């Protein structure tokens, strides 16, 4: 929830689009943000930088869209999610994203084959960049199979499911190096979603490459938010937050104007719509 529940969320710094496992297109983000009263949205697709956001921060229809990424990394004790904000393309980050997307396609194909064989259905999905298990779960729900979205995870493709296939993710140290070189700000996502919360927070506390920790997040259960505040104060970390939107709702969690101010100071100035970043890649300019 926001820092002060009497104030409105003005910055939702964790949202996904159709290029990973969300349902919003990039063109729909401004209208959905305005409807929620949100002025800033960070598009943080999984292991991918949205090709339709052509500068580290762009202004579209009165909404500032931050070019971000949610990068999964292997910390040894557990896989963690890092959030990068204000991304500038680098050769190294682009190469790793390409590798991860190839792995996602291969992994998606393997999961699809396993699910279709087990259920005897055609899910009518093609492996592609950005394909994730939520896409497959939605396809299962829409098929003739006897499973809804949650059941697809519980019975088929969850981490312990018979059709699960693991991804080859980026090592922690490499991910930190890649993001610190490319991003205006790097944070640890949703600390209380990890099995090893203390170890995850230690990564945020001890890594010089991490600038922030996600404090405002809709866990759907009671968590010790004061614990995050203590870590942030001890390690001089900024506090970020967002809805982690995969559907069409923004502003469920995020930063109020006062909470966003120190984060805003670290982000680049917005570029008006239509003005390309000098760092745009050739693919973005097609």
Tab-separated table of C-alpha atoms in Angstrom:
chain	number	residue	atom	x	y	z
A	1	UNK	CA	0.000	0.000	0.000
A	2	UNK	CA	1.151	3.601	-0.339
A	3	UNK	CA	3.329	5.205	2.318
A	4	UNK	CA	0.402	7.261	3.586
A	5	UNK	CA	-2.994	5.708	2.911
A	6	UNK	CA	-4.562	9.179	3.048
A	7	UNK	CA	-2.566	10.137	-0.049
A	8	UNK	CA	-2.867	8.816	-3.566
A	9	UNK	CA	-0.354	6.690	-5.408
A	10	UNK	CA	1.277	8.824	-8.094
A	11	UNK	CA	4.011	6.387	-9.187
A	12	UNK	CA	3.431	2.692	-9.886
A	13	UNK	CA	6.910	1.324	-10.488
A	14	UNK	CA	6.142	-2.313	-11.259
A	15	UNK	CA	3.945	-3.225	-14.230
A	16	UNK	CA	3.970	-5.840	-16.983
A	17	UNK	CA	2.693	-5.753	-20.557
A	18	UNK	CA	1.924	-8.241	-23.282
A	19	UNK	CA	5.601	-8.481	-24.246
A	20	UNK	CA	6.059	-10.600	-21.125
A	21	UNK	CA	3.147	-11.991	-19.116
A	22	UNK	CA	0.859	-8.977	-18.731
A	23	UNK	CA	-2.356	-8.116	-20.553
A	24	UNK	CA	-1.782	-4.393	-21.173
A	25	UNK	CA	-0.298	-3.136	-24.412
A	26	UNK	CA	2.102	-0.224	-24.152
A	27	UNK	CA	-0.407	2.000	-25.955
A	28	UNK	CA	-3.006	1.252	-23.278
A	29	UNK	CA	-0.763	2.134	-20.330
A	30	UNK	CA	-1.394	5.927	-20.310
A	31	UNK	CA	-5.189	5.630	-20.243
A	32	UNK	CA	-5.140	2.956	-17.539
A	33	UNK	CA	-2.690	5.046	-15.508
A	34	UNK	CA	-4.832	8.170	-15.812
A	35	UNK	CA	-7.905	6.215	-14.756
A	36	UNK	CA	-6.010	5.167	-11.614
A	37	UNK	CA	-4.722	8.703	-10.986
A	38	UNK	CA	-1.136	7.565	-11.571
A	39	UNK	CA	1.358	9.973	-13.165
A	40	UNK	CA	4.362	7.616	-13.472
A	41	UNK	CA	4.471	3.949	-14.509
A	42	UNK	CA	7.548	1.737	-14.755
A	43	UNK	CA	7.148	-0.972	-17.396
A	44	UNK	CA	9.210	-3.812	-15.954
A	45	UNK	CA	8.636	-6.783	-18.213
A	46	UNK	CA	10.314	-10.054	-17.325
A	47	UNK	CA	13.845	-10.407	-18.697
A	48	UNK	CA	13.015	-7.934	-21.436
A	49	UNK	CA	13.114	-4.207	-22.187
A	50	UNK	CA	9.922	-3.140	-23.926
A	51	UNK	CA	10.774	-2.268	-27.565
A	52	UNK	CA	7.978	0.309	-27.682
A	53	UNK	CA	9.470	2.520	-24.959
A	54	UNK	CA	12.107	4.430	-26.860
A	55	UNK	CA	13.915	6.312	-24.079
A	56	UNK	CA	14.720	5.684	-20.400
A	57	UNK	CA	11.685	7.831	-19.501
A	58	UNK	CA	9.060	8.923	-22.019
A	59	UNK	CA	5.993	11.109	-21.663
A	60	UNK	CA	2.855	9.856	-23.372
A	61	UNK	CA	-0.531	11.505	-23.038
A	62	UNK	CA	0.504	13.163	-19.794
A	63	UNK	CA	1.890	9.972	-18.211
A	64	UNK	CA	5.599	9.366	-17.662
A	65	UNK	CA	6.591	5.824	-18.593
A	66	UNK	CA	9.857	4.538	-17.160
A	67	UNK	CA	11.698	1.986	-19.293
A	68	UNK	CA	12.455	-0.841	-16.897
A	69	UNK	CA	13.126	-4.534	-16.571
A	70	UNK	CA	12.500	-7.275	-14.037
A	71	UNK	CA	15.490	-9.590	-14.235
A	72	UNK	CA	15.458	-12.942	-12.478
A	73	UNK	CA	18.818	-13.922	-11.029
A	74	UNK	CA	20.225	-16.975	-9.279
A	75	UNK	CA	21.559	-15.990	-5.857
A	76	UNK	CA	22.544	-19.546	-4.945
A	77	UNK	CA	20.163	-19.866	-2.004
A	78	UNK	CA	17.196	-18.828	-4.160
A	79	UNK	CA	16.203	-17.075	-7.357
A	80	UNK	CA	15.518	-13.363	-6.847
A	81	UNK	CA	13.991	-10.627	-8.983
A	82	UNK	CA	15.856	-7.382	-9.622
A	83	UNK	CA	14.114	-4.273	-10.907
A	84	UNK	CA	16.032	-1.932	-13.193
A	85	UNK	CA	14.661	1.565	-13.853
A	86	UNK	CA	15.572	4.069	-16.558
A	87	UNK	CA	17.259	1.476	-18.740
A	88	UNK	CA	19.813	2.525	-21.350
A	89	UNK	CA	20.665	-0.201	-23.841
A	90	UNK	CA	24.126	-1.727	-23.520
A	91	UNK	CA	25.593	-4.454	-25.691
A	92	UNK	CA	26.054	-6.714	-22.679
A	93	UNK	CA	22.493	-6.340	-21.375
A	94	UNK	CA	20.979	-6.729	-24.841
A	95	UNK	CA	23.014	-9.910	-25.394
A	96	UNK	CA	21.863	-11.403	-22.097
A	97	UNK	CA	18.240	-10.506	-22.834
A	98	UNK	CA	18.538	-12.235	-26.212
A	99	UNK	CA	19.920	-15.339	-24.494
A	100	UNK	CA	17.158	-15.330	-21.905
A	101	UNK	CA	14.446	-14.934	-24.522
A	102	UNK	CA	15.845	-17.874	-26.510
A	103	UNK	CA	15.709	-19.906	-23.320
A	104	UNK	CA	12.137	-18.759	-22.676
A	105	UNK	CA	11.073	-19.883	-26.153
A	106	UNK	CA	12.713	-23.283	-25.701
A	107	UNK	CA	11.342	-23.692	-22.205
A	108	UNK	CA	7.882	-22.554	-23.317
A	109	UNK	CA	7.889	-25.110	-26.117
A	110	UNK	CA	8.860	-27.873	-23.689
A	111	UNK	CA	6.107	-26.933	-21.211
A	112	UNK	CA	3.526	-26.652	-23.999
A	113	UNK	CA	4.448	-30.075	-25.359
A	114	UNK	CA	4.228	-31.608	-21.885
A	115	UNK	CA	0.863	-30.014	-21.072
A	116	UNK	CA	-0.707	-30.814	-24.439
A	117	UNK	CA	0.466	-34.436	-24.269
A	118	UNK	CA	-0.776	-34.850	-20.707
A	119	UNK	CA	-4.173	-33.242	-21.338
A	120	UNK	CA	-4.698	-34.325	-24.938
A	121	UNK	CA	-5.516	-30.782	-26.040
A	122	UNK	CA	-4.135	-28.210	-28.453
A	123	UNK	CA	-3.522	-24.968	-26.567
A	124	UNK	CA	-3.046	-23.013	-29.805
A	125	UNK	CA	0.035	-21.200	-28.464
A	126	UNK	CA	3.302	-20.712	-30.276
A	127	UNK	CA	6.614	-20.395	-28.409
A	128	UNK	CA	7.802	-16.801	-28.616
A	129	UNK	CA	9.899	-14.200	-26.880
A	130	UNK	CA	8.322	-13.280	-23.564
A	131	UNK	CA	6.247	-16.448	-23.288
A	132	UNK	CA	5.715	-17.391	-19.657
A	133	UNK	CA	3.724	-19.822	-17.595
A	134	UNK	CA	0.839	-17.347	-17.093
A	135	UNK	CA	0.237	-17.424	-20.864
A	136	UNK	CA	0.092	-21.216	-20.746
A	137	UNK	CA	-2.196	-21.205	-17.695
A	138	UNK	CA	-4.592	-18.816	-19.456
A	139	UNK	CA	-4.576	-21.075	-22.521
A	140	UNK	CA	-5.343	-24.108	-20.341
A	141	UNK	CA	-8.262	-22.262	-18.750
A	142	UNK	CA	-9.638	-21.360	-22.198
A	143	UNK	CA	-9.267	-24.921	-23.508
A	144	UNK	CA	-11.449	-27.974	-22.918
A	145	UNK	CA	-9.106	-29.128	-20.152
A	146	UNK	CA	-10.630	-29.557	-16.661
A	147	UNK	CA	-8.430	-26.855	-15.090
A	148	UNK	CA	-8.839	-23.153	-14.483
A	149	UNK	CA	-5.903	-20.716	-14.292
A	150	UNK	CA	-5.003	-21.548	-10.697
A	151	UNK	CA	-5.524	-25.253	-11.298
A	152	UNK	CA	-3.107	-25.192	-14.214
A	153	UNK	CA	-0.383	-24.038	-11.830
A	154	UNK	CA	-1.454	-26.299	-8.983
A	155	UNK	CA	-1.808	-29.456	-11.059
A	156	UNK	CA	0.476	-28.980	-14.058
A	157	UNK	CA	3.031	-26.195	-14.340
A	158	UNK	CA	3.809	-25.045	-10.809
A	159	UNK	CA	7.370	-25.486	-9.591
A	160	UNK	CA	6.601	-29.013	-8.402
A	161	UNK	CA	4.216	-29.860	-11.231
A	162	UNK	CA	4.616	-32.718	-13.713
A	163	UNK	CA	4.931	-30.328	-16.675
A	164	UNK	CA	7.303	-27.819	-15.063
A	165	UNK	CA	10.552	-26.975	-16.840
A	166	UNK	CA	13.119	-24.759	-15.117
A	167	UNK	CA	14.578	-21.674	-16.778
A	168	UNK	CA	18.264	-20.890	-17.168
A	169	UNK	CA	18.502	-17.548	-15.376
A	170	UNK	CA	21.278	-14.989	-14.966
A	171	UNK	CA	23.734	-15.410	-12.052
A	172	UNK	CA	23.304	-12.759	-9.362
A	173	UNK	CA	26.686	-11.069	-9.740
A	174	UNK	CA	26.347	-10.899	-13.516
A	175	UNK	CA	22.818	-9.515	-13.268
A	176	UNK	CA	23.915	-6.830	-10.840
A	177	UNK	CA	26.772	-5.805	-13.120
A	178	UNK	CA	24.515	-5.687	-16.176
A	179	UNK	CA	21.829	-3.604	-14.504
A	180	UNK	CA	24.141	-1.231	-12.667
A	181	UNK	CA	25.824	-0.396	-15.991
A	182	UNK	CA	22.521	0.108	-17.826
A	183	UNK	CA	20.053	1.539	-15.307
A	184	UNK	CA	19.579	4.746	-13.380
A	185	UNK	CA	18.353	2.740	-10.414
A	186	UNK	CA	18.438	-0.948	-9.401
A	187	UNK	CA	16.208	-2.457	-6.725
A	188	UNK	CA	15.279	-5.750	-5.115
A	189	UNK	CA	11.680	-6.724	-5.891
A	190	UNK	CA	9.055	-7.916	-3.358
A	191	UNK	CA	11.285	-9.207	-0.516
A	192	UNK	CA	8.495	-11.052	1.299
A	193	UNK	CA	7.750	-13.262	-1.686
A	194	UNK	CA	10.990	-15.164	-1.185
A	195	UNK	CA	11.413	-18.251	0.937
A	196	UNK	CA	14.656	-16.878	2.371
A	197	UNK	CA	13.683	-13.305	3.253
A	198	UNK	CA	16.695	-12.573	5.457
A	199	UNK	CA	19.168	-13.719	2.814
A	200	UNK	CA	17.366	-11.726	0.109
A	201	UNK	CA	17.466	-8.591	2.244
A	202	UNK	CA	21.154	-9.211	2.934
A	203	UNK	CA	21.762	-9.075	-0.820
A	204	UNK	CA	20.061	-5.679	-0.947
A	205	UNK	CA	21.901	-4.503	2.149
A	206	UNK	CA	25.372	-5.623	1.101
A	207	UNK	CA	25.481	-5.087	-2.672
A	208	UNK	CA	26.902	-1.783	-3.837
A	209	UNK	CA	24.983	-2.253	-7.099
A	210	UNK	CA	21.553	-2.165	-5.424
A	211	UNK	CA	20.056	1.270	-4.813
A	212	UNK	CA	16.566	0.406	-3.619
A	213	UNK	CA	14.223	-2.161	-2.153
A	214	UNK	CA	10.569	-2.606	-3.048
A	215	UNK	CA	8.654	-1.478	0.034
A	216	UNK	CA	5.094	-0.864	-1.189
A	217	UNK	CA	3.698	-4.057	-2.697
A	218	UNK	CA	0.285	-5.828	-2.639
A	219	UNK	CA	1.233	-9.139	-1.008
A	220	UNK	CA	-2.353	-9.939	-0.116
A	221	UNK	CA	-1.284	-10.772	3.434
A	222	UNK	CA	0.223	-9.009	6.409
A	223	UNK	CA	3.979	-8.477	6.211
A	224	UNK	CA	6.464	-6.648	8.422
A	225	UNK	CA	6.843	-3.456	6.391
A	226	UNK	CA	8.860	-1.894	9.210
A	227	UNK	CA	11.529	-4.495	8.544
A	228	UNK	CA	12.019	-3.084	5.055
A	229	UNK	CA	12.128	0.435	6.461
A	230	UNK	CA	14.904	-0.599	8.856
A	231	UNK	CA	16.960	-2.232	6.107
A	232	UNK	CA	16.483	0.793	3.851
A	233	UNK	CA	17.606	3.137	6.614
A	234	UNK	CA	20.602	0.988	7.604
A	235	UNK	CA	21.853	0.554	4.034
A	236	UNK	CA	20.796	3.971	2.698
A	237	UNK	CA	18.448	2.369	0.171
A	238	UNK	CA	15.588	4.087	-1.606
A	239	UNK	CA	12.141	2.582	-1.184
A	240	UNK	CA	10.180	1.774	-4.329
A	241	UNK	CA	6.844	0.130	-4.920
A	242	UNK	CA	4.243	-0.914	-7.415
A	243	UNK	CA	1.271	-3.080	-8.230
A	244	UNK	CA	3.213	-5.792	-10.095
A	245	UNK	CA	0.348	-5.434	-12.538
A	246	UNK	CA	-0.293	-8.352	-14.848
A	247	UNK	CA	-3.889	-7.409	-15.524
A	248	UNK	CA	-5.394	-4.010	-16.342
A	249	UNK	CA	-5.224	-2.271	-12.973
A	250	UNK	CA	-2.571	0.195	-11.836
A	251	UNK	CA	-2.143	2.164	-8.629
A	252	UNK	CA	-3.032	-0.696	-6.284
A	253	UNK	CA	0.365	-0.108	-4.696
A	254	UNK	CA	3.143	2.364	-5.306
A	255	UNK	CA	4.525	5.668	-4.124
A	256	UNK	CA	2.810	8.821	-2.972
A	257	UNK	CA	4.202	12.141	-4.157
A	258	UNK	CA	6.394	12.569	-1.078
A	259	UNK	CA	7.663	8.978	-1.161
A	260	UNK	CA	8.386	9.212	-4.878
A	261	UNK	CA	10.422	12.413	-4.692
A	262	UNK	CA	13.823	10.832	-3.816
A	263	UNK	CA	13.274	8.156	-6.459
A	264	UNK	CA	12.271	10.753	-9.044
A	265	UNK	CA	15.534	12.599	-8.394
A	266	UNK	CA	17.442	9.548	-9.640
A	267	UNK	CA	15.481	9.100	-12.866
A	268	UNK	CA	16.275	10.786	-16.191
A	269	UNK	CA	14.122	13.603	-17.503
A	270	UNK	CA	11.151	12.412	-19.587
A	271	UNK	CA	11.438	12.569	-23.368
A	272	UNK	CA	8.289	13.765	-25.183
A	273	UNK	CA	6.473	11.153	-27.245
A	274	UNK	CA	7.998	10.650	-30.668
A	275	UNK	CA	11.507	11.751	-29.757
A	276	UNK	CA	13.815	8.778	-30.018
A	277	UNK	CA	16.562	8.119	-27.527
A	278	UNK	CA	20.064	8.380	-28.947
A	279	UNK	CA	20.671	4.994	-27.369
A	280	UNK	CA	17.781	3.287	-29.177
A	281	UNK	CA	18.745	0.018	-30.745
A	282	UNK	CA	18.348	-0.686	-34.489
A	283	UNK	CA	15.448	-3.056	-33.751
A	284	UNK	CA	13.603	-0.254	-31.958
A	285	UNK	CA	14.057	2.056	-34.927
A	286	UNK	CA	12.528	-0.300	-37.490
